[in-house]
Structure formats: C-alpha cells, structure tokens
XYZ file of C-alpha atoms in Angstrom:
190
model
C -0.046 -0.006 -0.020
C 1.540 3.259 -1.093
C 0.721 6.508 0.711
C 0.973 8.435 -2.527
C -1.790 6.368 -4.119
C -4.276 7.236 -1.438
C -6.345 10.176 -2.542
C -6.624 13.203 -0.234
C -9.874 13.593 1.855
C -11.276 16.173 -0.420
C -10.710 13.982 -3.465
C -12.365 10.987 -1.875
C -15.356 13.248 -0.989
C -15.589 14.639 -4.470
C -15.638 11.190 -5.959
C -18.330 10.167 -3.264
C -20.296 13.196 -4.483
C -20.424 11.860 -8.022
C -22.315 8.726 -6.543
C -24.189 9.729 -3.404
C -26.592 12.743 -3.226
C -26.887 14.354 0.166
C -25.367 12.945 3.340
C -22.630 15.815 3.244
C -21.552 15.421 6.776
C -21.241 11.653 6.544
C -19.215 11.838 3.238
C -16.806 14.369 4.860
C -16.268 12.438 8.095
C -15.858 9.187 6.125
C -13.325 10.701 3.668
C -11.211 11.979 6.513
C -11.419 8.759 8.585
C -10.616 6.446 5.693
C -7.722 8.697 4.649
C -6.342 8.592 8.305
C -6.797 4.918 8.413
C -4.830 4.159 5.273
C -2.255 6.837 6.238
C -1.742 4.860 9.479
C -1.424 1.578 7.536
C 1.036 3.130 5.173
C 3.266 4.663 7.901
C 3.255 1.279 9.823
C 6.711 0.747 8.697
C 8.069 3.816 10.684
C 8.946 2.588 14.117
C 8.901 5.952 15.931
C 5.224 6.658 14.970
C 2.445 4.717 16.453
C -1.038 5.759 15.529
C -3.915 3.800 17.065
C -6.420 2.006 15.147
C -9.825 3.752 14.487
C -12.987 2.269 13.281
C -16.268 3.856 12.238
C -19.836 3.736 13.464
C -22.549 4.855 11.060
C -26.046 5.564 12.638
C -29.040 6.134 10.406
C -32.396 4.751 9.599
C -33.001 2.004 7.091
C -32.540 3.173 3.504
C -30.414 6.330 4.137
C -27.446 4.928 2.207
C -24.966 3.508 4.798
C -24.272 0.381 2.870
C -24.147 2.198 -0.408
C -21.583 4.789 0.966
C -19.284 1.903 2.111
C -19.595 0.039 -1.313
C -18.783 3.181 -3.226
C -15.908 3.951 -0.843
C -14.381 0.448 -1.399
C -14.763 0.623 -5.169
C -13.108 4.044 -5.210
C -10.076 2.943 -3.104
C -9.906 -0.415 -4.915
C -9.763 -2.413 -1.804
C -11.629 -5.673 -0.889
C -14.880 -5.268 0.872
C -16.862 -7.700 3.027
C -20.456 -6.859 4.058
C -21.735 -8.905 7.024
C -25.105 -8.778 8.866
C -24.684 -8.820 12.660
C -28.052 -10.423 13.120
C -26.740 -13.777 11.435
C -23.692 -13.928 13.741
C -23.792 -16.400 16.612
C -21.416 -17.702 19.155
C -18.920 -20.317 17.836
C -20.479 -23.812 17.570
C -24.057 -22.701 17.105
C -26.102 -22.584 13.874
C -25.483 -19.344 12.060
C -22.225 -17.532 11.025
C -19.399 -17.491 13.610
C -17.449 -14.302 14.039
C -14.436 -15.409 11.770
C -16.867 -15.880 8.835
C -16.816 -12.046 8.451
C -13.011 -12.300 7.787
C -13.336 -15.234 5.521
C -15.755 -13.136 3.435
C -13.176 -10.468 3.198
C -10.509 -13.025 2.195
C -12.860 -14.421 -0.531
C -13.426 -10.828 -1.747
C -9.503 -10.468 -1.987
C -9.190 -13.663 -3.969
C -7.643 -15.545 -1.012
C -4.804 -12.982 -1.036
C -4.044 -12.518 2.796
C -1.961 -9.362 2.390
C -4.769 -7.748 0.265
C -7.419 -8.771 2.780
C -5.470 -7.216 5.597
C -5.919 -3.906 3.968
C -9.596 -4.299 3.208
C -12.861 -2.970 4.674
C -15.416 -4.837 6.687
C -18.880 -3.381 7.045
C -21.016 -4.910 9.682
C -24.581 -3.979 9.423
C -27.421 -4.104 11.988
C -25.008 -3.747 14.746
C -27.583 -2.363 17.086
C -29.343 -5.737 17.062
C -26.520 -7.341 19.125
C -27.797 -5.876 22.419
C -27.718 -8.162 25.401
C -31.271 -9.622 26.077
C -32.725 -8.796 29.445
C -33.114 -11.550 32.110
C -33.651 -14.457 29.826
C -33.202 -17.942 31.129
C -31.959 -19.450 27.860
C -28.518 -19.051 26.510
C -27.975 -15.814 24.516
C -26.146 -17.190 21.522
C -26.315 -13.928 19.412
C -25.777 -11.284 22.045
C -23.025 -10.670 24.548
C -20.721 -13.460 23.304
C -20.788 -12.113 19.759
C -20.077 -8.609 21.090
C -16.954 -9.845 22.885
C -15.866 -11.903 19.778
C -16.340 -8.749 17.393
C -14.547 -6.583 19.910
C -11.504 -8.771 19.571
C -11.657 -8.462 15.822
C -12.143 -4.768 15.930
C -9.276 -4.076 18.135
C -6.960 -6.197 15.935
C -5.864 -9.795 16.477
C -4.643 -12.816 14.564
C -7.574 -14.878 13.360
C -7.497 -18.389 11.827
C -9.675 -18.421 8.803
C -10.484 -21.242 6.330
C -9.314 -20.777 2.843
C -12.087 -20.965 0.100
C -14.842 -22.210 2.491
C -17.113 -20.530 5.041
C -16.839 -23.153 7.695
C -13.969 -24.716 9.659
C -13.397 -28.303 9.084
C -10.377 -30.653 8.999
C -10.194 -30.864 5.156
C -9.983 -27.088 4.617
C -6.531 -25.290 4.879
C -6.389 -22.606 7.390
C -4.578 -19.203 7.106
C -3.906 -16.477 9.725
C -5.215 -12.998 9.028
C -4.144 -10.005 11.125
C -7.038 -7.657 11.616
C -4.933 -4.713 12.841
C -4.993 -2.921 9.376
C -8.585 -3.814 8.542
C -10.893 -0.969 8.613
C -14.201 -1.942 10.389
C -17.315 0.115 9.755
C -20.352 -0.719 11.821
C -23.734 0.494 10.819
C -27.111 0.554 12.606
C -30.409 2.384 13.126
C -30.197 2.273 17.000
C-alpha cells in the first residue's frame, strides 16, 4: 500500500459526491477517517510513529445509504470489501455464522490474498441488534458472546480463517489473518 496512491480527503469526498446525493456530513467524516486509516497503515513501517487503530460507526435509519456509501468507498479505493449482517452472527459452535466468517468473506473478496485482505474494509450492518437480552433464562447465543468476539476483531488480532470455504473443518486449509489494518465500519439504526 503506497501513501501516494491514497487520494486526499477532499478528492475522496468529490468522488463520493458523484455517486451519493446528500449525506454531506457523513461523506466528509468518512473521507477523513478513511484517509487517516490508510495513512496509518502506510506509515506502519516507521517505528517511531504509532497511530492507534480507528474504526467507524454509522448511525441512520434504514434506506439512508449507509451500505451504499461503504460500497462506493471500497470501489473508489480499490480495496476488498466484506459486508456482513450482525443479526446472522452467533457464538462459535451454534447454527449461524461465527465471527470469523466475517474475515473469511473478506478473504474471498480479496481472491484469497491474505495481504490484500489485511488492507480491506469490513462493514457490519445491523450492529444495534446485538444488544444483550434482558433477564432471559435460555442461552444468549447472538448477544454478549458475539459482542466480545467482535471486539477482539475490531481491536486487532490474529484470526485463523479457512481458505475458500465458510466453515472450519479438518479438510480445509487454514490461514492466519491479522485484523490490525482492516478498517471496520459498523452500521445500525439504533
């Protein structure tokens, strides 16, 4: 990833303007956040500078263009994009997608190129549906445990992901993906 290839925030916004009407504030904030994120990734080689990871949270009602903004952004920057729905995520071992499946989607979008995937964007939609359920007796397989698993991903960790499949089994080769430089954008209506 070359710092010179990353367009300046005003250029990113100008390109977003060509596709997205309205949402001026969101486009401005996203342009700066994405630029800063990739600037951090590009300067990762400099030892004396340490910039902390920053992720984004987009809040807005259904149909206001959250997913579309992210799709346009990924196409503009030419980086792999994975879009996941938080409602389908469950704790490992239960029916539904486990948390690592988000990263395996990204790996598939990057044509199984780990280095390319590590510079991609992950958009997790419906993040507000992951709230902990109040005083229920049965096990909460899509609430708190998923939150904790996602937090580990968002903060940056090494994740074992199956190559070319969406479930872990003995026949599928595994690859380690470091999520430190992946930009996570979460969206929800709250």
